[in-house]
Amino acid sequence: MTLKKLTISILLSLFFFHKMEAQQLPQNYEKKIDSLIGTEFGNQNDPGGVFLVAKNGKPIYRKAFGKANLELAVNMTPENVFQIGSMTKQFTAVAILLLEQQGKLNVHDPVSKYIKDYPGGDKITIHHLLTHTSGIKDFTRMKSLSSIAQKEMKPEEMVSFFKNEPVDFTPGEKFDYNNSGYVVLGYIIELISGDTYENFIQKNIFDQAGMSDSYYASDRKVIHKRAYGYHKKEKGFVNKTVISFSVPFSSGSLMSTVDDMLKWQQALNQNKIVNPDESQKAFQKYKLNNNEEFTYGYGWHLKEINGVPDREHGGSVFGFKSMGVYIPKEDIYVIGFSNCDCHSPTEITRNIAKITQTSLKK
């Protein structure tokens, strides 16, 4: 076969493959998703959102809704950068697993091994922090939080803010979602690596995964294609409350795009950041002291969509909400961002995953 014929043959194969892949989705799939998102993000003059659906690592739906900036009347685009809130925890958890892979820590190490003066730190392990079973006080529930919300806090100052609070329960006794645990993990990452959390995530995750539009959040830096955050009040929308990102820190201070989050999911699937043995620790269920299983791994909720196991997590920070769902068995990834904490993408994202599952089976 000549080179010309071979090239034509390959191109035809690719054409028919993509055509076949496209035909797997029913014609009304896009309209169904549009309609679903429109129930919450239907007003194009309001703050909006971006949604992406991928199958086998390839986008099959990718759209923006509403405004990225109300004052300048700028339309949202799929490329806009959002604060992702607690989806940050995925990155913190994987950073810890990377340090374990490098032999620099063990997830069963007590916190006191790294933070000598942490109260009860000999009984609280890194595993407890990762799984929200530590019992330490969640700083977001502390009345005194407003006193530091806009202060620039060092990681050790953030830990000191809550570490002497009475514990809510014995480590391992129950699962109770906790932001403080992930702040402690960020501090441990800095202590062990000798670098800032921001730099560690940038070099070891964002750069490795090719996530060129992901950042540690800042209101001062000029961030290209930033979506601005809003609250909804009785008289209309207002700009988001300004906080210091050193407060949520490693529990909720990252920014990203839907495209970069797909790169993140692919990097996990392809073991670009950590090896399969380490990543598996993030995606397995664990048990409490009484042997009762709970549905959280390291940085992900482990639930089901239409009876099929999934990995999911949302985020909420002033002015923004986020939600991501991944179904490993079917390699379906759905990510949704909102730039108003009045619009939640959580149930919409889960329902998009359900529709996608059903549509691909037809």
Coordinates of C-alpha atoms in Angstrom, one line a residue:
M1 CA 0.0 0.0 0.0
T2 CA 1.4 3.4 -0.9
L3 CA 1.8 6.1 1.7
K4 CA -1.0 8.2 0.1
K5 CA -3.4 5.2 0.3
L6 CA -2.4 4.5 3.8
T7 CA -3.0 8.1 4.9
I8 CA -6.4 8.1 3.3
S9 CA -7.2 4.8 5.0
I10 CA -6.2 6.1 8.4
L11 CA -8.2 9.3 7.9
L12 CA -11.3 7.3 6.8
S13 CA -10.9 5.1 9.9
L14 CA -10.8 8.1 12.2
F15 CA -13.8 9.7 10.4
F16 CA -15.9 6.6 10.8
F17 CA -14.7 6.1 14.5
H18 CA -15.7 9.7 15.4
K19 CA -19.0 9.4 13.5
M20 CA -19.8 6.1 15.3
E21 CA -18.9 7.7 18.6
A22 CA -21.2 10.7 17.9
Q23 CA -24.0 8.4 16.9
Q24 CA -23.9 6.7 20.4
L25 CA -25.7 9.8 21.7
P26 CA -29.3 10.3 20.8
Q27 CA -30.1 13.5 18.9
N28 CA -32.1 15.0 21.7
Y29 CA -29.2 14.6 24.2
E30 CA -27.9 18.1 23.9
K31 CA -31.4 19.6 24.2
K32 CA -32.1 17.5 27.4
I33 CA -29.0 18.8 29.0
D34 CA -29.7 22.4 27.9
S35 CA -33.2 22.1 29.4
L36 CA -31.9 20.7 32.7
I37 CA -29.3 23.4 33.1
G38 CA -31.8 26.0 32.1
T39 CA -34.0 25.3 35.2
E40 CA -31.3 26.9 37.4
F41 CA -29.2 28.9 34.9
G42 CA -31.8 30.0 32.4
N43 CA -31.5 33.8 32.8
Q44 CA -28.7 35.0 30.5
N45 CA -28.5 38.3 32.3
D46 CA -27.7 36.7 35.7
P47 CA -24.4 35.2 36.9
G48 CA -24.1 31.8 35.2
G49 CA -22.1 28.7 35.0
V50 CA -20.2 26.3 32.9
F51 CA -20.8 22.6 32.4
L52 CA -18.7 19.9 30.7
V53 CA -19.5 16.2 30.1
A54 CA -16.7 13.8 28.9
K55 CA -16.9 10.2 27.8
N56 CA -13.6 8.2 27.6
G57 CA -11.7 11.5 28.3
K58 CA -13.3 13.4 25.3
P59 CA -15.8 16.2 25.8
I60 CA -19.3 15.4 24.5
Y61 CA -21.0 18.5 25.9
R62 CA -19.4 21.8 26.9
K63 CA -21.4 25.0 27.3
A64 CA -21.5 28.3 29.2
F65 CA -24.5 30.1 30.6
G66 CA -25.2 33.6 31.9
K67 CA -22.7 36.3 32.7
A68 CA -19.1 36.1 33.9
N69 CA -19.1 39.7 34.9
L70 CA -22.4 41.6 35.6
E71 CA -20.8 45.1 35.8
L72 CA -19.2 44.8 32.4
A73 CA -22.0 42.6 30.9
V74 CA -19.5 40.0 29.9
N75 CA -20.9 36.7 28.8
M76 CA -19.7 33.5 30.3
T77 CA -17.5 31.2 28.2
P78 CA -16.4 27.6 28.7
E79 CA -12.9 28.9 29.3
N80 CA -13.7 31.0 32.4
V81 CA -11.8 30.4 35.6
F82 CA -13.8 29.7 38.8
Q83 CA -13.0 29.3 42.5
I84 CA -13.7 25.6 43.1
G85 CA -14.1 25.7 46.9
S86 CA -13.9 22.3 48.6
M87 CA -13.0 20.5 45.4
T88 CA -9.6 21.7 46.5
K89 CA -9.6 18.8 48.9
Q90 CA -9.0 16.4 46.1
F91 CA -5.7 18.1 45.3
T92 CA -4.6 18.2 49.0
A93 CA -5.4 14.5 49.4
V94 CA -3.4 13.5 46.3
A95 CA -0.5 15.8 47.5
I96 CA -0.4 13.8 50.7
L97 CA -0.4 10.5 48.8
L98 CA 2.4 11.8 46.6
L99 CA 4.5 12.5 49.8
E100 CA 3.7 9.0 51.0
Q101 CA 4.8 7.6 47.6
Q102 CA 8.1 9.5 48.0
G103 CA 8.6 7.9 51.5
K104 CA 8.2 11.1 53.3
L105 CA 5.2 10.2 55.4
N106 CA 2.7 7.4 56.1
V107 CA -1.1 8.1 56.2
H108 CA -1.2 6.2 59.6
D109 CA 1.4 8.6 61.1
P110 CA 0.0 10.6 64.1
V111 CA -0.3 14.3 63.6
S112 CA 2.1 14.8 66.6
K113 CA 5.0 13.4 64.4
Y114 CA 4.8 16.6 62.4
I115 CA 3.1 19.1 64.6
K116 CA 4.6 18.4 68.1
D117 CA 2.3 20.6 70.2
Y118 CA -1.0 19.6 68.5
P119 CA -3.4 18.7 71.4
G120 CA -4.2 15.0 71.2
G121 CA -2.0 14.8 68.1
D122 CA -0.7 11.3 69.2
K123 CA -4.2 9.9 68.7
I124 CA -5.2 11.8 65.5
T125 CA -3.6 10.3 62.3
I126 CA -3.3 11.7 58.8
H127 CA -5.8 9.1 57.8
H128 CA -8.3 10.6 60.2
L129 CA -7.8 14.1 58.7
L130 CA -8.2 12.8 55.1
T131 CA -11.4 11.0 55.9
H132 CA -13.1 13.6 58.1
T133 CA -13.0 11.3 61.1
S134 CA -10.6 13.3 63.4
G135 CA -13.2 14.9 65.6
I136 CA -11.3 18.2 65.7
K137 CA -13.4 21.4 65.6
D138 CA -14.3 22.7 62.1
F139 CA -13.2 26.3 62.0
T140 CA -16.1 27.2 59.7
R141 CA -18.5 26.6 62.6
M142 CA -16.6 28.8 65.0
K143 CA -18.3 32.2 65.9
S144 CA -14.9 33.9 66.0
L145 CA -14.2 33.1 62.3
S146 CA -15.3 36.6 61.3
S147 CA -12.4 38.0 63.3
I148 CA -9.9 36.5 61.0
A149 CA -11.8 36.1 57.7
Q150 CA -10.0 39.0 56.0
K151 CA -6.6 38.6 57.7
E152 CA -3.6 37.1 56.0
M153 CA -2.9 34.0 58.0
K154 CA 0.1 31.8 58.0
P155 CA -0.7 28.1 58.0
E156 CA 0.5 27.6 61.6
E157 CA -1.7 30.6 62.6
M158 CA -4.7 29.0 61.0
V159 CA -4.0 25.7 62.8
S160 CA -3.6 27.6 66.1
F161 CA -6.9 29.3 65.5
F162 CA -8.8 26.0 66.1
K163 CA -6.4 23.4 67.5
N164 CA -7.2 24.2 71.2
E165 CA -11.0 24.0 70.7
P166 CA -12.6 21.0 72.4
V167 CA -12.9 18.0 70.1
D168 CA -16.3 16.9 68.9
F169 CA -15.6 13.2 69.3
T170 CA -12.9 10.6 69.6
P171 CA -10.8 10.1 66.4
G172 CA -12.4 7.4 64.2
E173 CA -15.7 7.4 66.1
K174 CA -17.7 9.0 63.3
F175 CA -17.6 10.7 59.9
D176 CA -18.3 14.5 60.1
Y177 CA -17.2 16.7 57.2
N178 CA -14.4 18.9 58.5
N179 CA -12.5 21.8 56.8
S180 CA -10.0 22.1 59.7
G181 CA -8.6 18.6 59.0
Y182 CA -7.6 19.7 55.4
V183 CA -6.0 22.9 56.7
V184 CA -3.8 20.7 59.0
L185 CA -3.0 18.5 56.0
G186 CA -1.9 21.6 54.0
Y187 CA 0.4 22.7 56.9
I188 CA 1.9 19.2 57.0
I189 CA 2.5 19.3 53.3
E190 CA 4.5 22.6 53.8
L191 CA 6.4 21.2 56.8
I192 CA 7.5 18.0 55.0
S193 CA 8.1 19.5 51.5
G194 CA 9.8 22.7 52.7
D195 CA 7.8 24.6 50.2
T196 CA 4.5 26.5 50.2
Y197 CA 1.3 24.6 49.6
E198 CA 0.7 26.9 46.6
N199 CA 4.1 26.0 45.0
F200 CA 3.8 22.3 45.8
I201 CA 0.4 22.0 44.1
Q202 CA 1.6 24.1 41.1
K203 CA 4.8 22.0 40.5
N204 CA 3.6 18.6 41.4
I205 CA 0.0 18.6 40.2
F206 CA -0.9 21.5 37.9
D207 CA 2.3 21.4 35.9
Q208 CA 2.3 17.6 35.7
A209 CA -1.3 17.4 34.5
G210 CA -0.9 20.3 32.1
M211 CA -3.4 22.4 34.0
S212 CA -2.3 25.8 32.7
D213 CA -5.4 27.7 33.8
S214 CA -5.5 26.6 37.5
Y215 CA -4.3 28.7 40.4
Y216 CA -4.1 29.2 44.1
A217 CA -6.9 31.9 44.5
S218 CA -6.2 35.6 44.6
D219 CA -8.3 38.7 44.4
R220 CA -5.3 40.8 43.6
K221 CA -3.6 38.9 40.8
V222 CA -4.8 39.5 37.3
I223 CA -6.2 36.1 36.3
H224 CA -7.1 35.8 32.6
K225 CA -10.7 35.0 32.0
R226 CA -11.7 35.1 35.7
A227 CA -15.4 34.6 36.4
Y228 CA -16.4 37.1 39.1
G229 CA -18.4 35.8 42.1
Y230 CA -21.8 37.1 43.3
H231 CA -24.4 36.7 46.0
K232 CA -28.1 37.3 45.5
K233 CA -29.9 39.7 47.8
E234 CA -33.5 41.0 48.0
K235 CA -32.7 43.9 45.7
G236 CA -30.5 42.0 43.3
F237 CA -27.0 40.7 42.9
V238 CA -24.0 42.0 44.8
N239 CA -20.3 41.3 44.5
K240 CA -19.0 38.4 46.6
T241 CA -17.8 38.8 50.2
V242 CA -14.0 39.4 50.2
I243 CA -12.0 36.9 52.3
S244 CA -8.4 36.1 52.8
F245 CA -7.7 32.8 50.9
S246 CA -5.2 32.0 53.5
V247 CA -8.2 31.1 55.7
P248 CA -9.7 28.2 53.7
F249 CA -6.2 27.5 52.5
S250 CA -5.8 23.8 51.5
S251 CA -9.4 23.1 52.3
G252 CA -10.9 25.4 49.6
S253 CA -8.6 28.0 47.9
L254 CA -8.0 26.7 44.4
M255 CA -9.3 28.0 41.1
S256 CA -9.7 26.1 37.8
T257 CA -11.6 25.7 34.6
V258 CA -13.8 22.8 33.4
D259 CA -11.2 21.9 30.8
D260 CA -8.4 21.8 33.4
M261 CA -10.6 19.7 35.7
L262 CA -11.0 17.2 32.9
K263 CA -7.2 17.1 32.6
W264 CA -7.0 16.5 36.3
Q265 CA -9.4 13.5 36.0
Q266 CA -7.3 12.2 33.1
A267 CA -4.1 12.6 35.1
L268 CA -5.6 10.5 37.9
N269 CA -6.8 7.9 35.4
Q270 CA -3.3 7.7 33.8
N271 CA -1.4 7.7 37.1
K272 CA 0.5 10.8 36.1
I273 CA 0.6 12.1 39.7
V274 CA 0.7 9.0 41.9
N275 CA 0.9 5.3 41.2
P276 CA -2.2 3.0 41.2
D277 CA -1.5 1.7 44.8
E278 CA -1.5 5.2 46.2
S279 CA -4.5 6.5 44.2
Q280 CA -6.6 3.5 45.2
K281 CA -6.4 4.7 48.8
A282 CA -8.3 7.8 47.7
F283 CA -11.0 5.8 46.1
Q284 CA -11.9 3.2 48.7
K285 CA -14.3 3.3 51.5
Y286 CA -13.1 3.0 55.1
K287 CA -14.6 1.9 58.4
L288 CA -15.1 3.7 61.7
N289 CA -13.9 2.3 65.1
N290 CA -17.2 0.3 65.4
N291 CA -16.5 -1.3 62.0
E292 CA -19.2 0.7 60.3
E293 CA -18.4 1.6 56.7
F294 CA -18.8 5.2 55.5
T295 CA -18.9 6.7 52.0
Y296 CA -15.8 8.9 51.9
G297 CA -12.3 8.1 50.7
Y298 CA -9.5 10.7 50.6
G299 CA -10.9 13.8 49.1
W300 CA -13.9 12.2 47.4
H301 CA -17.4 11.1 48.4
L302 CA -17.9 7.5 47.2
K303 CA -21.6 7.1 46.2
E304 CA -23.7 5.8 43.3
I305 CA -25.4 7.1 40.2
N306 CA -28.2 4.8 38.9
G307 CA -26.7 2.0 41.1
V308 CA -23.2 2.4 39.6
P309 CA -20.4 3.5 41.9
D310 CA -19.1 7.0 41.4
R311 CA -16.6 9.5 42.9
E312 CA -17.9 13.0 43.5
H313 CA -17.3 16.2 45.4
G314 CA -18.7 19.7 45.5
G315 CA -17.5 23.0 46.7
S316 CA -18.9 26.2 48.1
V317 CA -17.0 29.4 48.8
F318 CA -18.3 33.0 48.8
G319 CA -19.7 33.7 45.3
F320 CA -19.0 30.3 43.8
K321 CA -20.3 26.7 43.8
S322 CA -18.9 23.6 42.1
M323 CA -19.6 19.9 41.6
G324 CA -17.8 17.1 39.9
V325 CA -18.9 13.5 39.3
Y326 CA -16.8 10.7 37.8
I327 CA -18.2 7.2 37.0
P328 CA -15.2 4.9 36.6
K329 CA -17.0 1.9 35.2
E330 CA -18.3 4.0 32.3
D331 CA -15.6 6.6 32.2
I332 CA -18.1 9.4 32.4
Y333 CA -17.0 12.7 33.9
V334 CA -19.3 15.7 34.6
I335 CA -18.2 19.0 36.0
G336 CA -20.3 22.1 36.8
F337 CA -19.3 25.5 38.0
S338 CA -21.4 28.5 39.1
N339 CA -20.3 32.1 39.8
C340 CA -23.2 32.8 42.2
D341 CA -23.6 30.9 45.4
C342 CA -27.3 31.3 44.8
H343 CA -27.1 28.8 41.9
S344 CA -26.0 25.3 42.9
P345 CA -24.7 22.9 40.2
T346 CA -24.8 19.9 42.5
E347 CA -28.1 18.1 41.6
I348 CA -27.9 19.3 38.0
T349 CA -24.4 17.7 37.6
R350 CA -25.6 14.5 39.2
N351 CA -28.7 14.5 36.9
I352 CA -26.6 15.2 33.8
A353 CA -24.5 12.1 34.8
K354 CA -27.7 10.0 35.0
I355 CA -29.0 11.2 31.6
T356 CA -25.6 10.6 30.1
Q357 CA -25.5 7.0 31.5
T358 CA -29.0 6.3 30.1
S359 CA -28.3 8.0 26.7
L360 CA -25.1 6.0 26.1
K361 CA -26.8 2.7 26.8
K362 CA -29.5 3.2 24.1

